[in-house]
Coordinates of C-alpha atoms in Angstrom, one line a residue:
M1 CA 101.7 122.2 -13.1
V2 CA 98.5 121.8 -11.1
N3 CA 95.7 124.1 -12.3
A4 CA 94.4 125.7 -9.1
D5 CA 91.3 126.8 -11.0
L6 CA 90.3 123.1 -11.4
L7 CA 88.3 121.1 -8.9
T8 CA 89.3 117.5 -9.2
A9 CA 86.7 114.9 -8.3
P10 CA 87.7 111.3 -9.1
P11 CA 85.0 108.7 -9.3
P12 CA 84.1 106.7 -6.2
A13 CA 86.5 103.9 -5.3
E14 CA 84.0 102.1 -3.1
T15 CA 80.2 101.6 -2.9
P16 CA 78.8 104.9 -1.6
L17 CA 76.8 105.0 1.6
P18 CA 73.4 106.1 0.5
G19 CA 72.4 109.6 1.5
V20 CA 69.1 110.6 3.0
A21 CA 66.0 112.1 1.5
L22 CA 65.2 115.5 3.0
D23 CA 61.7 117.0 3.1
L24 CA 61.0 120.4 4.6
R25 CA 57.3 121.3 4.6
H26 CA 56.2 124.8 5.2
I27 CA 58.9 125.5 7.8
S28 CA 58.6 128.8 9.8
H29 CA 60.7 129.7 12.8
E30 CA 61.0 132.7 15.1
Y31 CA 63.0 133.7 18.2
R32 CA 61.9 135.8 21.1
L33 CA 63.8 139.1 21.5
K34 CA 63.0 141.1 24.6
G35 CA 59.7 139.4 24.7
E36 CA 58.8 140.2 21.1
P37 CA 58.8 137.7 18.2
L38 CA 61.6 137.8 15.7
P39 CA 60.6 135.9 12.5
V40 CA 63.6 134.2 10.9
L41 CA 62.1 131.6 8.4
D42 CA 58.8 132.1 6.6
D43 CA 57.0 129.1 5.0
V44 CA 60.1 127.4 3.6
S45 CA 59.5 124.2 1.7
L46 CA 62.5 122.3 0.3
T47 CA 63.4 118.7 -0.7
A48 CA 66.6 117.0 -1.5
V49 CA 67.0 113.5 -3.0
P50 CA 69.5 111.0 -1.6
G51 CA 73.1 111.9 -2.5
E52 CA 72.2 115.5 -3.7
F53 CA 74.5 118.4 -2.9
V54 CA 72.4 121.5 -2.2
A55 CA 73.8 124.9 -1.4
L56 CA 71.9 127.7 0.4
L57 CA 72.6 131.3 -0.5
G58 CA 71.1 134.5 0.9
P59 CA 71.9 137.8 2.6
S60 CA 73.8 137.6 5.9
G61 CA 71.4 137.0 8.8
C62 CA 68.5 135.8 6.7
G63 CA 68.1 132.5 8.5
K64 CA 70.2 130.0 6.6
S65 CA 72.2 128.8 9.6
T66 CA 69.0 128.6 11.6
L67 CA 67.6 126.3 8.9
L68 CA 70.7 124.0 9.3
R69 CA 70.1 123.8 13.0
L70 CA 66.5 122.7 12.5
V71 CA 67.6 120.0 10.0
A72 CA 70.3 118.8 12.4
G73 CA 67.6 118.5 15.1
L74 CA 69.3 121.0 17.4
E75 CA 65.9 122.7 17.9
P76 CA 62.4 122.2 16.6
P77 CA 60.8 124.6 14.1
T78 CA 58.0 127.0 15.3
A79 CA 55.8 125.7 12.5
G80 CA 55.9 123.1 9.7
E81 CA 57.2 119.6 9.3
L82 CA 60.8 118.4 8.8
L83 CA 61.3 114.8 7.6
V84 CA 64.4 112.7 6.9
D85 CA 63.7 109.5 5.0
D86 CA 60.0 110.2 5.7
A87 CA 60.6 110.1 9.5
P88 CA 60.1 113.3 11.6
V89 CA 63.2 115.0 12.9
T90 CA 62.8 115.0 16.7
G91 CA 66.4 115.6 17.8
P92 CA 70.1 115.1 16.8
D93 CA 71.2 111.9 15.3
P94 CA 74.6 110.5 14.4
S95 CA 73.6 110.1 10.8
R96 CA 73.2 113.9 10.5
V97 CA 76.6 115.6 11.2
V98 CA 77.3 119.4 11.3
V99 CA 80.6 120.9 10.3
F100 CA 80.9 124.6 11.4
Q101 CA 82.9 127.5 10.2
D102 CA 85.3 127.1 13.1
P103 CA 86.8 123.6 13.4
T104 CA 86.0 123.6 17.2
L105 CA 88.8 121.1 18.0
Y106 CA 89.6 120.5 21.7
P107 CA 93.1 121.9 22.1
W108 CA 94.2 119.4 24.7
R109 CA 93.3 116.4 22.5
T110 CA 95.3 115.1 19.6
V111 CA 94.0 115.0 16.1
W112 CA 93.2 111.3 16.5
R113 CA 91.4 111.9 19.8
N114 CA 89.4 114.8 18.3
A115 CA 88.3 112.7 15.4
A116 CA 87.3 109.9 17.8
L117 CA 84.9 112.0 19.8
G118 CA 81.7 110.7 18.2
L119 CA 82.6 107.1 18.7
E120 CA 83.8 107.7 22.2
A121 CA 80.6 109.5 23.2
R122 CA 78.6 106.5 21.9
G123 CA 80.7 103.9 23.6
L124 CA 81.9 102.5 20.3
L125 CA 85.5 103.5 20.2
R126 CA 87.1 100.3 21.4
Q127 CA 85.3 98.2 18.8
Q128 CA 85.5 100.6 15.9
K129 CA 88.7 102.6 16.4
H130 CA 89.8 101.6 12.9
R131 CA 87.2 104.1 11.6
V132 CA 89.2 106.9 13.1
D133 CA 92.3 105.8 11.2
E134 CA 90.3 105.4 8.0
A135 CA 88.7 108.9 8.3
L136 CA 92.1 110.6 8.9
A137 CA 93.5 108.8 5.9
V138 CA 90.6 109.9 3.7
V139 CA 91.3 113.6 4.5
G140 CA 95.0 113.2 4.3
L141 CA 95.9 113.6 8.0
D142 CA 97.0 110.0 8.7
G143 CA 100.5 111.4 9.3
F144 CA 99.2 114.0 11.8
A145 CA 97.2 111.7 14.1
S146 CA 99.4 112.6 17.2
A147 CA 99.6 116.3 16.4
F148 CA 97.7 118.9 18.5
P149 CA 95.4 121.5 17.0
H150 CA 97.9 124.4 17.6
Q151 CA 100.3 122.5 15.3
L152 CA 97.9 122.5 12.4
S153 CA 97.3 125.1 9.6
G154 CA 93.8 126.4 9.1
G155 CA 93.1 124.0 6.3
M156 CA 94.5 121.0 8.2
A157 CA 92.3 121.9 11.2
Q158 CA 89.2 122.0 8.9
R159 CA 90.3 118.6 7.5
A160 CA 90.4 117.3 11.1
A161 CA 86.8 118.6 11.6
L162 CA 85.8 116.8 8.5
A163 CA 87.4 113.6 9.7
R164 CA 85.5 113.9 13.0
A165 CA 82.3 114.1 10.9
L166 CA 83.3 111.2 8.6
V167 CA 84.0 108.9 11.5
N168 CA 80.2 108.9 12.2
E169 CA 79.6 107.7 8.6
P170 CA 77.0 110.5 8.0
R171 CA 74.2 110.1 5.6
L172 CA 73.6 113.9 5.8
L173 CA 76.5 116.2 6.0
I174 CA 75.5 119.7 7.1
L175 CA 78.1 122.4 6.3
D176 CA 77.7 125.8 7.9
E177 CA 80.3 128.1 6.1
P178 CA 83.1 125.5 6.7
L179 CA 85.6 127.3 4.4
G180 CA 84.7 130.9 5.3
K181 CA 87.8 131.7 7.3
L182 CA 90.4 130.0 5.1
D183 CA 92.8 131.8 2.8
S184 CA 91.9 131.8 -0.9
L185 CA 94.4 129.0 -1.9
T186 CA 93.5 126.7 0.9
R187 CA 89.8 127.4 0.3
I188 CA 90.2 126.3 -3.4
A189 CA 91.9 123.1 -2.3
M190 CA 89.3 122.4 0.3
Q191 CA 86.5 122.9 -2.2
G192 CA 88.0 120.2 -4.3
E193 CA 88.3 118.0 -1.2
L194 CA 84.6 118.4 -0.3
V195 CA 83.5 117.4 -3.8
R196 CA 85.8 114.4 -3.7
L197 CA 84.5 113.3 -0.3
W198 CA 80.9 113.8 -1.4
Q199 CA 81.3 111.8 -4.6
A200 CA 83.2 109.0 -2.8
K201 CA 80.9 108.6 0.2
G202 CA 77.5 109.3 -1.4
F203 CA 76.0 111.3 1.5
T204 CA 73.4 114.0 1.0
T205 CA 75.0 117.5 1.6
L206 CA 73.5 120.7 2.7
L207 CA 75.9 123.7 2.5
V208 CA 75.5 127.3 3.7
T209 CA 77.9 129.7 2.0
H210 CA 78.0 133.4 1.2
D211 CA 80.3 132.7 -1.8
V212 CA 78.2 132.5 -5.0
E213 CA 81.0 131.0 -7.0
E214 CA 81.7 128.3 -4.4
A215 CA 78.0 127.3 -4.4
L216 CA 78.0 126.9 -8.1
L217 CA 81.3 125.0 -8.2
L218 CA 80.2 122.5 -5.5
A219 CA 76.5 122.0 -5.6
T220 CA 74.1 120.2 -7.9
R221 CA 71.4 122.8 -6.9
V222 CA 71.5 126.3 -5.4
V223 CA 68.7 127.7 -3.3
V224 CA 68.5 131.5 -3.1
F225 CA 66.8 133.0 0.0
S226 CA 65.3 136.4 0.5
P227 CA 66.2 138.7 3.4
R228 CA 64.9 137.8 6.8
P229 CA 62.4 136.3 7.4
A230 CA 63.8 134.0 4.8
R231 CA 61.7 132.7 2.0
I232 CA 62.9 130.8 -1.0
R233 CA 63.4 133.2 -3.9
A234 CA 64.7 130.7 -6.5
E235 CA 66.1 127.3 -7.0
I236 CA 68.8 126.9 -9.7
K237 CA 69.9 123.5 -11.0
V238 CA 73.6 123.5 -11.7
D239 CA 73.7 121.0 -14.6
L240 CA 77.4 121.0 -15.2
P241 CA 79.8 118.0 -15.0
Y242 CA 82.6 117.7 -12.5
P243 CA 85.3 118.9 -12.4
R244 CA 84.0 122.4 -12.9
H245 CA 86.1 125.4 -14.1
R246 CA 85.6 128.9 -12.7
D247 CA 85.8 130.4 -16.1
D248 CA 83.2 128.1 -17.7
P249 CA 80.9 130.4 -19.6
K250 CA 77.8 128.6 -18.3
L251 CA 79.1 129.0 -14.7
V252 CA 79.8 132.6 -15.3
E253 CA 76.3 133.1 -16.6
L254 CA 74.8 131.3 -13.6
R255 CA 76.9 133.5 -11.3
R256 CA 75.5 136.6 -12.9
D257 CA 71.9 135.3 -12.6
V258 CA 72.4 134.4 -8.9
L259 CA 74.0 137.8 -8.1
G260 CA 71.0 139.4 -9.7
L261 CA 68.6 137.5 -7.5
L262 CA 70.6 138.6 -4.5
G263 CA 70.3 142.2 -5.6
V264 CA 74.0 142.6 -6.4
G265 CA 73.8 142.9 -10.1
D266 CA 77.2 142.4 -11.9
A267 CA 79.2 143.7 -8.9
T268 CA 82.3 141.7 -8.1
Q269 CA 82.2 139.6 -4.9

C-alpha cells in the first residue's frame, strides 16, 4: 500500500542542469490606484543559491505574487536591484519560467501542442521537437500527447503546464500557487512530483503558497512575509531530509512556529 503521507523523491538519474543564483537587493514596489500610490513591497532583500528551493509565505494580498512577477521580468521594480547570476533582470527570459495556479492551456491545442508553445514561439520546434516528448514523459503524460485539455483531470492539466515549463529547460522555476485549486489527494501527489522534478533537474525554485505544511514539505527554506506592504518577517531553514513526513515532530514544530509568525497561533489551517 502506498503511504499517501509520504513524499517520494528518488535521486537524480541524470546530471542536473544548474540552477541560477538569485539576488534581490532592497526591492520596493508600488502600483497606482486612482492616482494614489499603493505600496506592495517594502525594502525586500533576498538571495537564493543555485538549486535551492525557496517557499514564500504571507497573508493573502501581501505582495508575494508581485515579487514573482518582478523576478520573472514581467515588470521592473519601483526601487532596488534584482540580479540573476549577477546580471540585472531587464525582462522575461526563457531560462525563467512561471507556472501559475491555473494551467492556462489553450483548449484548441493538444497536450503536445500546448507543451510545444515555448519552442514554437522561439522558432526551435522543428529542430528540438524531441524535448516536447521528453518533457511529457517526465511528467507522466506521454500517453496523453494527443488529448485536449477538456479531456484531462485537474492534476493532469497541471502536469501539462509543468511539461510546458520543462520544455524550456528552466534554470529558475517560478511557481505561483500551482497546486492551489487541486483536490487534497491530487495535491499530495503533485507535491511529490514537484520535489522529484526539482531534484532530478537541479533548477532553482521559487514557490508562492498559502499552505504552511506544503511549504515545509517542499522547500529547503521558507520566507515569511508581513502584511502589505510586504517586508520579510523571518527566514526559516528546513533542515530535514527528503522524503518528508507530515507527522515528523520537527516538521510539526516548524509548522507551529510559522503559524505563530503569521499570527495564526495553533489554529488549524
